[in-house]
mmCIF file of C-alpha atoms in Angstrom:
data_model
loop_
_atom_site.group_PDB
_atom_site.id
_atom_site.type_symbol
_atom_site.label_atom_id
_atom_site.label_comp_id
_atom_site.label_asym_id
_atom_site.label_seq_id
_atom_site.Cartn_x
_atom_site.Cartn_y
_atom_site.Cartn_z
ATOM 1 C CA MET F 1 -1.948 1.315 -7.537
ATOM 2 C CA LEU F 2 0.223 3.506 -9.665
ATOM 3 C CA GLY F 3 3.721 2.207 -10.052
ATOM 4 C CA LEU F 4 2.827 -1.378 -9.160
ATOM 5 C CA GLY F 5 2.216 -4.240 -11.530
ATOM 6 C CA GLU F 6 -0.549 -6.778 -10.990
ATOM 7 C CA LEU F 7 1.681 -9.317 -9.219
ATOM 8 C CA GLU F 8 3.421 -6.612 -7.178
ATOM 9 C CA LEU F 9 0.049 -5.428 -5.930
ATOM 10 C CA LYS F 10 -0.970 -8.993 -5.006
ATOM 11 C CA VAL F 11 2.272 -9.399 -3.055
ATOM 12 C CA MET F 12 1.646 -6.087 -1.288
ATOM 13 C CA ASP F 13 -1.888 -7.245 -0.431
ATOM 14 C CA VAL F 14 -0.387 -10.327 1.245
ATOM 15 C CA LEU F 15 2.110 -8.221 3.202
ATOM 16 C CA TRP F 16 -0.522 -5.660 4.259
ATOM 17 C CA ALA F 17 -2.749 -8.474 5.542
ATOM 18 C CA ALA F 18 0.080 -10.146 7.494
ATOM 19 C CA ARG F 19 0.486 -9.636 11.207
ATOM 20 C CA GLU F 20 4.217 -10.343 11.107
ATOM 21 C CA PRO F 21 7.133 -10.166 8.679
ATOM 22 C CA LEU F 22 6.976 -12.817 5.943
ATOM 23 C CA ARG F 23 9.604 -14.826 4.105
ATOM 24 C CA VAL F 24 9.435 -15.363 0.347
ATOM 25 C CA ARG F 25 8.062 -18.852 0.975
ATOM 26 C CA ASP F 26 5.287 -17.442 3.201
ATOM 27 C CA VAL F 27 4.238 -14.958 0.516
ATOM 28 C CA LEU F 28 4.352 -17.723 -2.099
ATOM 29 C CA GLU F 29 2.049 -19.907 0.019
ATOM 30 C CA HIS F 30 -0.516 -17.095 0.295
ATOM 31 C CA LEU F 31 -0.390 -16.506 -3.462
ATOM 32 C CA SER F 32 -0.462 -20.178 -4.512
ATOM 33 C CA ASP F 33 -4.256 -20.312 -4.102
ATOM 34 C CA GLU F 34 -4.675 -17.995 -7.076
ATOM 35 C CA ARG F 35 -2.087 -19.336 -9.521
ATOM 36 C CA LYS F 36 1.069 -21.405 -9.662
ATOM 37 C CA LEU F 37 4.142 -19.216 -9.180
ATOM 38 C CA ALA F 38 7.801 -20.085 -8.906
ATOM 39 C CA TYR F 39 9.672 -19.252 -5.705
ATOM 40 C CA THR F 40 12.176 -17.223 -7.750
ATOM 41 C CA THR F 41 9.359 -15.171 -9.289
ATOM 42 C CA VAL F 42 8.083 -14.108 -5.866
ATOM 43 C CA MET F 43 11.653 -13.488 -4.689
ATOM 44 C CA THR F 44 12.270 -11.229 -7.712
ATOM 45 C CA VAL F 45 9.015 -9.332 -7.137
ATOM 46 C CA LEU F 46 9.910 -8.762 -3.472
ATOM 47 C CA ASP F 47 13.377 -7.602 -4.495
ATOM 48 C CA HIS F 48 11.846 -5.112 -6.950
ATOM 49 C CA LEU F 49 9.414 -3.892 -4.289
ATOM 50 C CA HIS F 50 12.356 -3.389 -1.935
ATOM 51 C CA THR F 51 14.254 -1.428 -4.597
ATOM 52 C CA LYS F 52 11.158 0.726 -5.227
ATOM 53 C CA GLY F 53 10.833 1.420 -1.483
ATOM 54 C CA TRP F 54 7.532 -0.407 -1.026
ATOM 55 C CA VAL F 55 8.896 -3.033 1.410
ATOM 56 C CA ARG F 56 11.538 -3.301 4.103
ATOM 57 C CA ARG F 57 13.525 -6.466 4.604
ATOM 58 C CA THR F 58 15.602 -7.802 7.441
ATOM 59 C CA MET F 59 17.841 -10.830 7.414
ATOM 60 C CA SER F 60 16.848 -13.510 9.878
ATOM 61 C CA GLY F 61 18.980 -16.619 9.681
ATOM 62 C CA ARG F 62 19.449 -17.282 5.975
ATOM 63 C CA ALA F 63 16.244 -15.639 4.754
ATOM 64 C CA TYR F 64 14.925 -12.135 4.386
ATOM 65 C CA HIS F 65 11.727 -11.252 6.178
ATOM 66 C CA TYR F 66 9.583 -8.623 4.441
ATOM 67 C CA THR F 67 7.223 -5.968 5.795
ATOM 68 C CA PRO F 68 5.422 -3.120 4.036
ATOM 69 C CA ALA F 69 7.330 0.164 4.208
ATOM 70 C CA ARG F 70 4.017 1.957 4.764
ATOM 71 C CA SER F 71 0.396 1.055 5.339
ATOM 72 C CA ARG F 72 -2.088 0.626 2.496
ATOM 73 C CA GLU F 73 -3.691 3.908 3.587
ATOM 74 C CA GLU F 74 -0.376 5.772 3.564
ATOM 75 C CA ALA F 75 0.420 4.334 0.143
ATOM 76 C CA GLY F 76 -2.959 5.423 -1.205
ATOM 77 C CA ALA F 77 -2.524 8.934 0.162
ATOM 78 C CA GLY F 78 0.976 9.094 -1.294
ATOM 79 C CA LEU F 79 -0.319 8.088 -4.715
ATOM 80 C CA LEU F 80 -3.034 10.731 -4.548
ATOM 81 C CA ARG F 81 -0.348 13.273 -3.631
ATOM 82 C CA GLU F 82 1.693 12.181 -6.692
ATOM 83 C CA VAL F 83 -1.331 12.585 -8.967
ATOM 84 C CA LEU F 84 -2.049 16.052 -7.595
ATOM 85 C CA ASP F 85 1.586 17.128 -7.882
ATOM 86 C CA SER F 86 1.955 15.881 -11.452
ATOM 87 C CA SER F 87 -1.451 16.881 -12.817
ATOM 88 C CA GLY F 88 -0.687 20.506 -13.561
ATOM 89 C CA ASP F 89 -4.200 21.334 -12.322
ATOM 90 C CA ALA F 90 -4.677 20.016 -8.795
ATOM 91 C CA GLU F 91 -7.893 22.006 -8.359
ATOM 92 C CA SER F 92 -9.541 20.309 -11.324
ATOM 93 C CA VAL F 93 -8.401 16.862 -10.158
ATOM 94 C CA LEU F 94 -9.752 17.503 -6.652
ATOM 95 C CA LEU F 95 -13.075 18.773 -7.998
ATOM 96 C CA HIS F 96 -13.499 15.685 -10.195
ATOM 97 C CA PHE F 97 -12.604 13.491 -7.235
ATOM 98 C CA ALA F 98 -15.004 15.330 -4.911
ATOM 99 C CA ARG F 99 -17.858 14.719 -7.355
ATOM 100 C CA SER F 100 -17.120 10.979 -7.348
ATOM 101 C CA VAL F 101 -17.131 10.315 -3.592
ATOM 102 C CA SER F 102 -19.932 8.598 -1.714
ATOM 103 C CA GLU F 103 -21.947 10.335 1.033
ATOM 104 C CA ARG F 104 -19.907 8.538 3.688
ATOM 105 C CA GLU F 105 -16.605 9.545 2.046
ATOM 106 C CA SER F 106 -17.873 13.112 1.725
ATOM 107 C CA GLU F 107 -18.670 13.211 5.440
ATOM 108 C CA LEU F 108 -15.221 11.846 6.293
ATOM 109 C CA LEU F 109 -13.603 14.561 4.189
ATOM 110 C CA ARG F 110 -15.735 17.269 5.842
ATOM 111 C CA ARG F 111 -14.755 16.044 9.309
ATOM 112 C CA ALA F 112 -11.078 15.860 8.367
ATOM 113 C CA LEU F 113 -11.119 19.381 6.942
ATOM 114 C CA ASN F 114 -12.831 20.748 10.059
ATOM 115 C CA GLN F 115 -10.250 19.264 12.447
ATOM 116 C CA SER F 116 -7.631 21.591 13.801
ATOM 117 C CA PRO F 117 -3.992 20.500 13.268
ATOM 118 C CA GLU F 118 -3.706 19.891 17.037
ATOM 119 C CA GLN F 119 -6.513 17.300 16.859
ATOM 120 C CA PRO F 120 -5.407 14.659 14.315
ATOM 121 C CA ASP F 121 -7.680 12.032 15.877
ATOM 122 C CA GLY F 122 -10.737 14.277 15.980
ATOM 123 C CA GLY F 123 -10.831 14.254 19.774
ATOM 124 C CA PRO F 124 -10.749 17.235 22.136
ATOM 125 C CA SER F 125 -7.419 18.898 22.754
#
């Protein structure tokens, strides 16, 4: 994702998959399967993610507990919004994107565009 380094994205993946807030040590345990990382490295990454607004943290006892500031889907949509806003030619970007989507994705877009603002879930109003 734009604005995230490789390790930051891996940490976000751990947080998005979690069902509850995680401590640095919890995140480290989930990441240790892939490669050996120092506790302080993960702590620094989480601190940077907090500064960037990607995670929220609350103090519990002597340790911070981290949660994503937004869902993976919200983050993806926000990044797409940034690309469109900064492209200088949103129409061209959208047309290139539309040509790259699968049939299923195309159908999802059609349904979303056909929904009225009062029906965000697609159900009857």
